[in-house]
GROMACS .gro file of C-alpha atoms in nm:
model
  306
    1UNK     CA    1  -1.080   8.645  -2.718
    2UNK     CA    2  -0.984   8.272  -2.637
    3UNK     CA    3  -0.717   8.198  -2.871
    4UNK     CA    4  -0.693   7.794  -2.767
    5UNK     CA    5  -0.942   7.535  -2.529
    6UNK     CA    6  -0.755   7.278  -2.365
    7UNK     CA    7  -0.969   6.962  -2.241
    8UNK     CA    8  -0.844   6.785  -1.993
    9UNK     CA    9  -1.104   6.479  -1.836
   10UNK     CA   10  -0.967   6.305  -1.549
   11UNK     CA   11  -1.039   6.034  -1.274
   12UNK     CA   12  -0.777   5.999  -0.957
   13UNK     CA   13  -0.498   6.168  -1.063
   14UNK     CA   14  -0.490   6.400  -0.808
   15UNK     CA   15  -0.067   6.362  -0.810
   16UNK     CA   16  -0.029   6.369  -1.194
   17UNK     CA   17  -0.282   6.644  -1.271
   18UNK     CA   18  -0.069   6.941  -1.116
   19UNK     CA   19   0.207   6.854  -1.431
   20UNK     CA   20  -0.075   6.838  -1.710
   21UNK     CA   21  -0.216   7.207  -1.592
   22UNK     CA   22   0.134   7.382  -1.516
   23UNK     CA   23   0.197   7.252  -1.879
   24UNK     CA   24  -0.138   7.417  -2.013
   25UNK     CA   25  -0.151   7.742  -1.800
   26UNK     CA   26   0.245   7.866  -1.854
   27UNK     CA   27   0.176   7.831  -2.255
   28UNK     CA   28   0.310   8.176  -2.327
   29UNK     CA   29   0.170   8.416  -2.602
   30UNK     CA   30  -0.152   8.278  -2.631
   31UNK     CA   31  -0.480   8.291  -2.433
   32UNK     CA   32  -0.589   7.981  -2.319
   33UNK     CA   33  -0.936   7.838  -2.143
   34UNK     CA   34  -0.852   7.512  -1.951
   35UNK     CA   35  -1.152   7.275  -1.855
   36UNK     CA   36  -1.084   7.010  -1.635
   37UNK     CA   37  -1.342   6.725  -1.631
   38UNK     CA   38  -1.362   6.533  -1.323
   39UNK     CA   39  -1.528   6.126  -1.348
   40UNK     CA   40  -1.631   6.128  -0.988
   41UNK     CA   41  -1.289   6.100  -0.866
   42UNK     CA   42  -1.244   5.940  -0.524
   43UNK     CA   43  -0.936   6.094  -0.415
   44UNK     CA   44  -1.007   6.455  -0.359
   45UNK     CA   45  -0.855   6.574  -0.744
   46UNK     CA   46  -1.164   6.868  -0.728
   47UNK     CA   47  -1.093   7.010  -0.439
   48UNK     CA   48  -0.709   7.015  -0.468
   49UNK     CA   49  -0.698   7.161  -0.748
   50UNK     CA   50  -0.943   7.420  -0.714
   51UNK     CA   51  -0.730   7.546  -0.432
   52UNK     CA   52  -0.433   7.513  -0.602
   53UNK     CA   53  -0.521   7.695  -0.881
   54UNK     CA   54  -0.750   7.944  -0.723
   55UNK     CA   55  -0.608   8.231  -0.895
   56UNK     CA   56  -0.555   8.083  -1.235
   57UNK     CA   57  -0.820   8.097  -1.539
   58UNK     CA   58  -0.932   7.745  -1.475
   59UNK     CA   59  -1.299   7.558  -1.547
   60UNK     CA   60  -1.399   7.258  -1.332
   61UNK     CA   61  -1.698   7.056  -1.458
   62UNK     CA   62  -1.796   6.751  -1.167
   63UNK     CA   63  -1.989   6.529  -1.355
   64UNK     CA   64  -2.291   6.389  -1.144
   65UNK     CA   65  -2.179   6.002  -1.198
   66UNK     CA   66  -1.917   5.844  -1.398
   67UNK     CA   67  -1.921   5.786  -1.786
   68UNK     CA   68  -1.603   5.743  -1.883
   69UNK     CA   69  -1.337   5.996  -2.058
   70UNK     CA   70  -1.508   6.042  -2.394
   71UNK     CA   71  -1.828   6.163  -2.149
   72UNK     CA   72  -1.612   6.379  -1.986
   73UNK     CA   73  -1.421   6.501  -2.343
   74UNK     CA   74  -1.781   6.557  -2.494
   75UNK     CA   75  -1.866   6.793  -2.200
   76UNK     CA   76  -1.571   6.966  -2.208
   77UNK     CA   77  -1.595   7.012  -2.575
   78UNK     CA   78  -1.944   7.153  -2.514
   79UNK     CA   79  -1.832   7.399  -2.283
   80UNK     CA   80  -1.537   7.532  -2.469
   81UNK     CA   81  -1.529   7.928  -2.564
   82UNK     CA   82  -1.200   7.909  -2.720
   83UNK     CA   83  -1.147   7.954  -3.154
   84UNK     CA   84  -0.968   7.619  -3.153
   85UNK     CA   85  -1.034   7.320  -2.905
   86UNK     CA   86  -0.750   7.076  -2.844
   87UNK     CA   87  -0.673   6.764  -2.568
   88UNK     CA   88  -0.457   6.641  -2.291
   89UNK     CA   89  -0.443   6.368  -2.077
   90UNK     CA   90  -0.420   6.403  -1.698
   91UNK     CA   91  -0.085   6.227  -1.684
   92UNK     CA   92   0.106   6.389  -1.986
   93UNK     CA   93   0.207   6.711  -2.054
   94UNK     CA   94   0.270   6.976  -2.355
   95UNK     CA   95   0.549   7.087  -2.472
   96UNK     CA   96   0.720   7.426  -2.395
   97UNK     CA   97   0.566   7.687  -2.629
   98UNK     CA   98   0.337   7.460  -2.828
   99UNK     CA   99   0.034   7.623  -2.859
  100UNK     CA  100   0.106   7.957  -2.958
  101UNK     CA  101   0.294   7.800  -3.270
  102UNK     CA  102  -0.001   7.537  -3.389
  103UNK     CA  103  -0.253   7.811  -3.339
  104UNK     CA  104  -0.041   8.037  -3.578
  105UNK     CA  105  -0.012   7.726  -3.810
  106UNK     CA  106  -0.370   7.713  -3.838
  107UNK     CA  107  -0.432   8.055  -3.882
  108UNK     CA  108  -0.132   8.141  -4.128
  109UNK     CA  109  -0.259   7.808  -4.309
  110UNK     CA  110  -0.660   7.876  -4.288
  111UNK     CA  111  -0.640   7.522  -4.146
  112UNK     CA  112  -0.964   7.356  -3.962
  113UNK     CA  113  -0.757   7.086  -3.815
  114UNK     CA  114  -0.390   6.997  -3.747
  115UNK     CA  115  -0.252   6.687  -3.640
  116UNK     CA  116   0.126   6.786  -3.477
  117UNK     CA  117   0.418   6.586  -3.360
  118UNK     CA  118   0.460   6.390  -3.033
  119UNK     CA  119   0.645   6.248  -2.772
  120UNK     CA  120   0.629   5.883  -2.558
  121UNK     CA  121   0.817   5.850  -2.295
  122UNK     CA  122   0.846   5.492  -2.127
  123UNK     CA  123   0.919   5.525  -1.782
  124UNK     CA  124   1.063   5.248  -1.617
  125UNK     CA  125   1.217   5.098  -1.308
  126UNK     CA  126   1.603   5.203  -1.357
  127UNK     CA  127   1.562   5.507  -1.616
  128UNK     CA  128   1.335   5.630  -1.935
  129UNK     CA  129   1.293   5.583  -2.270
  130UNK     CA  130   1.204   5.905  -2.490
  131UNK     CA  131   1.040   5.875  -2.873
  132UNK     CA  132   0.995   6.130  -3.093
  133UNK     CA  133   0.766   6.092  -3.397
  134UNK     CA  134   0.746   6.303  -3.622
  135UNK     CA  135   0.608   6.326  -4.015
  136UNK     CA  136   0.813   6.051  -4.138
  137UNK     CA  137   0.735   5.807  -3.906
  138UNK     CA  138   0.342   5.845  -3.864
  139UNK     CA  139   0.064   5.784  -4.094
  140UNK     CA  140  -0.002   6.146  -4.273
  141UNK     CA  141  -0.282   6.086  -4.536
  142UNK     CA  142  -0.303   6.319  -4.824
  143UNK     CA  143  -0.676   6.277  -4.809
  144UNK     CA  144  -0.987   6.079  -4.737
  145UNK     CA  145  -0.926   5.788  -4.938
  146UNK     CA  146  -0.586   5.730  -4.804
  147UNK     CA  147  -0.700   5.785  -4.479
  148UNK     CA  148  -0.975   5.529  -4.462
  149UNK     CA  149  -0.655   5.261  -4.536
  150UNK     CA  150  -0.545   5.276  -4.155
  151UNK     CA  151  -0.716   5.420  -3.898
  152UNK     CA  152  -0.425   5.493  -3.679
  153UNK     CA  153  -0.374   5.879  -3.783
  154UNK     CA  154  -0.296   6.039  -3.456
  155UNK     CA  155  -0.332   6.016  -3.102
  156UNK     CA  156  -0.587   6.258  -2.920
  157UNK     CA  157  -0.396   6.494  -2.763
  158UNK     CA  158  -0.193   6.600  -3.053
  159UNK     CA  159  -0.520   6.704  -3.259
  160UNK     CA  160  -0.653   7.048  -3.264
  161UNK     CA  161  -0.942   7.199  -3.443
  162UNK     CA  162  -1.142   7.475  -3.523
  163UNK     CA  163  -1.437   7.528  -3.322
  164UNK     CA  164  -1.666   7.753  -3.582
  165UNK     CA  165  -1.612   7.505  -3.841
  166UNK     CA  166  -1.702   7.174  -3.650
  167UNK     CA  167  -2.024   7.317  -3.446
  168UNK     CA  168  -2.183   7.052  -3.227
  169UNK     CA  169  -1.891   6.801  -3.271
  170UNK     CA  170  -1.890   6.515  -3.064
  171UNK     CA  171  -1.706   6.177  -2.978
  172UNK     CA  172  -1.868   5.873  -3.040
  173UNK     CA  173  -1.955   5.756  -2.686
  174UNK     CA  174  -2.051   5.397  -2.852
  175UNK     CA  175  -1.707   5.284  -2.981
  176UNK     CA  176  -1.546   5.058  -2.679
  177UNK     CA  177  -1.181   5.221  -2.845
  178UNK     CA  178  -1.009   5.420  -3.117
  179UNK     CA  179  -1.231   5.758  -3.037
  180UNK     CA  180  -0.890   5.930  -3.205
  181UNK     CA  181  -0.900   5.780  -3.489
  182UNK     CA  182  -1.268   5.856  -3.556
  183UNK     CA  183  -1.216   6.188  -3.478
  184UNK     CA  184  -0.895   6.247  -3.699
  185UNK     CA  185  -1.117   6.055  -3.968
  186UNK     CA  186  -1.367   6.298  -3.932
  187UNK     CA  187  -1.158   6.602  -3.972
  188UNK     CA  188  -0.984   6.495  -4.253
  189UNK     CA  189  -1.323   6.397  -4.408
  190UNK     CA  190  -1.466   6.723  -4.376
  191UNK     CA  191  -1.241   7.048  -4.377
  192UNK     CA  192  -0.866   7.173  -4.432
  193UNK     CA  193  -0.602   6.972  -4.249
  194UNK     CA  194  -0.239   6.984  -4.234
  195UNK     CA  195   0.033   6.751  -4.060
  196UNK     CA  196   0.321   6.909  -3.876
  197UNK     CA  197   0.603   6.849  -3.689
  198UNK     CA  198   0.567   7.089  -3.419
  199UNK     CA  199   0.577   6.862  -3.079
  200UNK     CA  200   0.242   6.873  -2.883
  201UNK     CA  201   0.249   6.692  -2.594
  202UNK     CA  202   0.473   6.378  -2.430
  203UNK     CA  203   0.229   6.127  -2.378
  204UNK     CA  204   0.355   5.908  -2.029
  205UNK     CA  205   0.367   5.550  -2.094
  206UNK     CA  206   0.458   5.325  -1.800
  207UNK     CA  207   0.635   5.040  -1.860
  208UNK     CA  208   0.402   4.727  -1.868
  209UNK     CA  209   0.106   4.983  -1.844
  210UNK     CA  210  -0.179   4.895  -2.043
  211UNK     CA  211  -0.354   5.213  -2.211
  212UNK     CA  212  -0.641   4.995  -2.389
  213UNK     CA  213  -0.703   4.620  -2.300
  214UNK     CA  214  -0.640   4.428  -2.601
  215UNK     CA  215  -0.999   4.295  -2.579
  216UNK     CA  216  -1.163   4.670  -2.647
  217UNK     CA  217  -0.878   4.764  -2.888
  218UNK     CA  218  -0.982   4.468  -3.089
  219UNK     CA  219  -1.419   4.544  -3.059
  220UNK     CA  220  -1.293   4.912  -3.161
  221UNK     CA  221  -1.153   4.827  -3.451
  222UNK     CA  222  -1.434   4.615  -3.565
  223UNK     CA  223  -1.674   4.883  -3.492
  224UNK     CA  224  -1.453   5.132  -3.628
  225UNK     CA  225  -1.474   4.926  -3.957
  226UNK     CA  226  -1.820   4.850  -3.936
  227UNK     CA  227  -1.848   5.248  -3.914
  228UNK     CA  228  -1.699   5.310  -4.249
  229UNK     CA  229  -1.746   5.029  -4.472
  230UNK     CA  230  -1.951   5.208  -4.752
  231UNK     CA  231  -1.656   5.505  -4.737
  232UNK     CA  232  -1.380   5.196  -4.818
  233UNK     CA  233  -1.617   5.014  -5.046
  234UNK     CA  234  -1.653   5.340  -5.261
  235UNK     CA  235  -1.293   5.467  -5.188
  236UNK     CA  236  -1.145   5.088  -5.247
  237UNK     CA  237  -1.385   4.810  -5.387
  238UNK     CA  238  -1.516   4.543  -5.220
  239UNK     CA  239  -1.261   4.292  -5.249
  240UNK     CA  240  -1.024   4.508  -5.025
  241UNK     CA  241  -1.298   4.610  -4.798
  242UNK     CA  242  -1.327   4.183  -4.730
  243UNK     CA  243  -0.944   4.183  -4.655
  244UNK     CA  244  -1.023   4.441  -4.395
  245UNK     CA  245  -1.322   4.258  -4.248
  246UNK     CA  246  -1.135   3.966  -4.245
  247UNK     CA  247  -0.849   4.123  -4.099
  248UNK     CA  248  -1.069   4.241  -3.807
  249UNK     CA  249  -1.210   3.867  -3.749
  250UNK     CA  250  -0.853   3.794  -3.693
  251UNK     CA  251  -0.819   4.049  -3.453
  252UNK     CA  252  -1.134   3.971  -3.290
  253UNK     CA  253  -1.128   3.590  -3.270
  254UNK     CA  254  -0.731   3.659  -3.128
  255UNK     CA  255  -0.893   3.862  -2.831
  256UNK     CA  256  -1.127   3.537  -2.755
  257UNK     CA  257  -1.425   3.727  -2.885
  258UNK     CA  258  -1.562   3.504  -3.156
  259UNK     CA  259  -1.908   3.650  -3.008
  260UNK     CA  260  -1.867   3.968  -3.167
  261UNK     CA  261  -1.803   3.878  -3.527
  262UNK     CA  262  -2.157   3.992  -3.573
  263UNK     CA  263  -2.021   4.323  -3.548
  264UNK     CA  264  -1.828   4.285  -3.887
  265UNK     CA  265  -2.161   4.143  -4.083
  266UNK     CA  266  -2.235   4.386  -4.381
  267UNK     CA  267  -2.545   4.630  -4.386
  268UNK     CA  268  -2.604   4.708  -4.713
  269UNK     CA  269  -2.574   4.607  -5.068
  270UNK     CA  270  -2.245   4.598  -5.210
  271UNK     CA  271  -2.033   4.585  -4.904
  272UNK     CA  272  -1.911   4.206  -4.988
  273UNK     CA  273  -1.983   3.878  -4.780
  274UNK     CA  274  -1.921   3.803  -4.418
  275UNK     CA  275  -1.877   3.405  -4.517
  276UNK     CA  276  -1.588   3.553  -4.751
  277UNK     CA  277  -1.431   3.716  -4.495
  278UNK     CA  278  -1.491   3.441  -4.192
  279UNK     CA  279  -1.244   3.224  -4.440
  280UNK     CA  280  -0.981   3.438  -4.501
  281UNK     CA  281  -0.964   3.557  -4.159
  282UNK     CA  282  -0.905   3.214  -4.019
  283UNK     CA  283  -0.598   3.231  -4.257
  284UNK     CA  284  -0.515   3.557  -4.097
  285UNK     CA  285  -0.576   3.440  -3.742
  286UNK     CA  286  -0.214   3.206  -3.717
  287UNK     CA  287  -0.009   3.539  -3.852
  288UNK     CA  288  -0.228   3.795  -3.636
  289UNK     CA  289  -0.140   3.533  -3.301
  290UNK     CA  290   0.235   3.527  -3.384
  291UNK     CA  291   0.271   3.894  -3.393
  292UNK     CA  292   0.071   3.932  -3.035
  293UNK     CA  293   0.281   3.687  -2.913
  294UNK     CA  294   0.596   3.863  -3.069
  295UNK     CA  295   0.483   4.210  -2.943
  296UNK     CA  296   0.473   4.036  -2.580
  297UNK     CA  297   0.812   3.918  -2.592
  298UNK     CA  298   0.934   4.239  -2.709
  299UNK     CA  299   0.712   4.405  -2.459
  300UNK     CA  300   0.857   4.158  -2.172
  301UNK     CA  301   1.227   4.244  -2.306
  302UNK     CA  302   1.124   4.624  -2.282
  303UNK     CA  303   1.007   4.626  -1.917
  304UNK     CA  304   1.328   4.398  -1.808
  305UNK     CA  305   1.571   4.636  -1.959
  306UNK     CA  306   1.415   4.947  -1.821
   0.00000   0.00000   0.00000
């Protein structure tokens, strides 16, 4: 039996990739299926690493054009065997041991999902910076309701779930960001969760590497929103569901797309008014440019020190 499926989707990181799968295939005490998922890379990633890892229990799935990496996560997610599916990315790694102990979480627990501890390591020009967050510094809703009042719950690769109870799961292809943060919502929406502390992965952050561009950050959040607005409205009344709309404007109309604050226009009955919201955000907007500009400086002071 496959205890564990480990997703991988990749595109041209034929040098990086080698780290991600020695990470994933010397996870001791535990059976793992590894599916790679290649976008059409360019610089010979399939064939490298199907003769590196000839004689290893590995899946490669060539997709026949490029989609992007939810495509390639769906795919993979469609293929796995495993009795609970998690992620990596091709340029991180997980931690020594880490699978064995979440999937004995989950089963000790009768958990469907678990959301663990991670790494980020900022590498830089003259030396690296490692952070380690754990429980007390990350967003662990209780349930639902809490849930739906930030999105950010967890990155990706430190989710894992169980297959038999989310049959047919997918990623929404549609969002242009924050496919985590659907999924997590998702979990937590509908089965047994727990947070933990064990450390899943070190996600690689280059310093003045950009993983989303602020543009599609900002579209996924209003979509994200625009997703679950009846959920908050029920969860959290109307009034606060217009902060968040109007929050999103902000964030929008800060990215220089003041073409998609249709997104953000209520569907149904009960989910406030879009000419409410268009007034606080411009209130919001001066606060939500001083932080950007903030987070730049901070960002600029980061990648001069390291």
């Amino acid at each position: 039996m496959i205890d564990v499926s480990v997703i991988i989707p990749t595109f041209n990181r034929r040098q990086d990739l080698p780290i991600a799968l020695d990470s994933v295939l010397g996870q001791p005490g535990v059976n793992v299926e590894c599916i790679v998922v290649d976008d059409r890379s360019s610089d010979g990633t399939v064939e490298y690493i199907r003769e590196r890892y000839k004689n290893h229990p590995l899946t490669v799935i060539e997709k026949p054009r490029r989609s992007g990496p939810q495509s390639s996560r769906n795919l993979g997610m469609n293929a796995a065997q495993g009795e609970f599916v998690t992620f990596l990315d091709s340029d991180d790694y997980f931690e020594p041991d880490t699978l064995r102990k979440r999937v004995q979480h989950c089963r000790d627990g009768g958990l469907d999902a678990l959301f663990s501890g991670y790494c980020v390591k900022f590498v830089g020009r003259r030396w690296d910076l490692v952070k380690n967050v754990r429980t007390e510094a990350r967003n662990c809703p209780a349930d639902y309701a809490a849930a739906l009042r930030d999105f950010k719950i967890a990155p990706m690769i430190t989710i894992m779930y169980r297959r038999s109870a989310h049959e047919n799961l997918k990623l929404d292809e549609s969002l242009a960001s924050g496919h985590d943060d659907d999924l997590a919502l998702h979990l937590i929406r509908s089965c047994r969760f727990a947070f933990d502390d064990i450390p899943s992965a070190t996600i690689i952050q280059h310093v003045g590497e950009r993983v989303a561009t602020p543009r599609n950050l900002m579209i996924g959040d209003a979509q994200l929103l625009k997703k679950y607005a009846a959920d908050i409205a029920m969860a959290h009344g109307v009034r606060y569901l217009t902060r968040r709309r109007a929050q999103a404007l902000a964030g929008l109309w800060s990215a220089g797309q003041f073409d998609r604050s249709a997104l953000l226009a209520p569907e149904r009955p009960g989910e406030g008014s879009l000419a409410a919201a268009f007034a606080l955000g411009a209130a919001y907007l001066p606060g939500r440019m001083l932080r950007m500009l903030r987070k730049r400086l901070l960002m600029a002071a980061v990648r001069a020190a390291l």
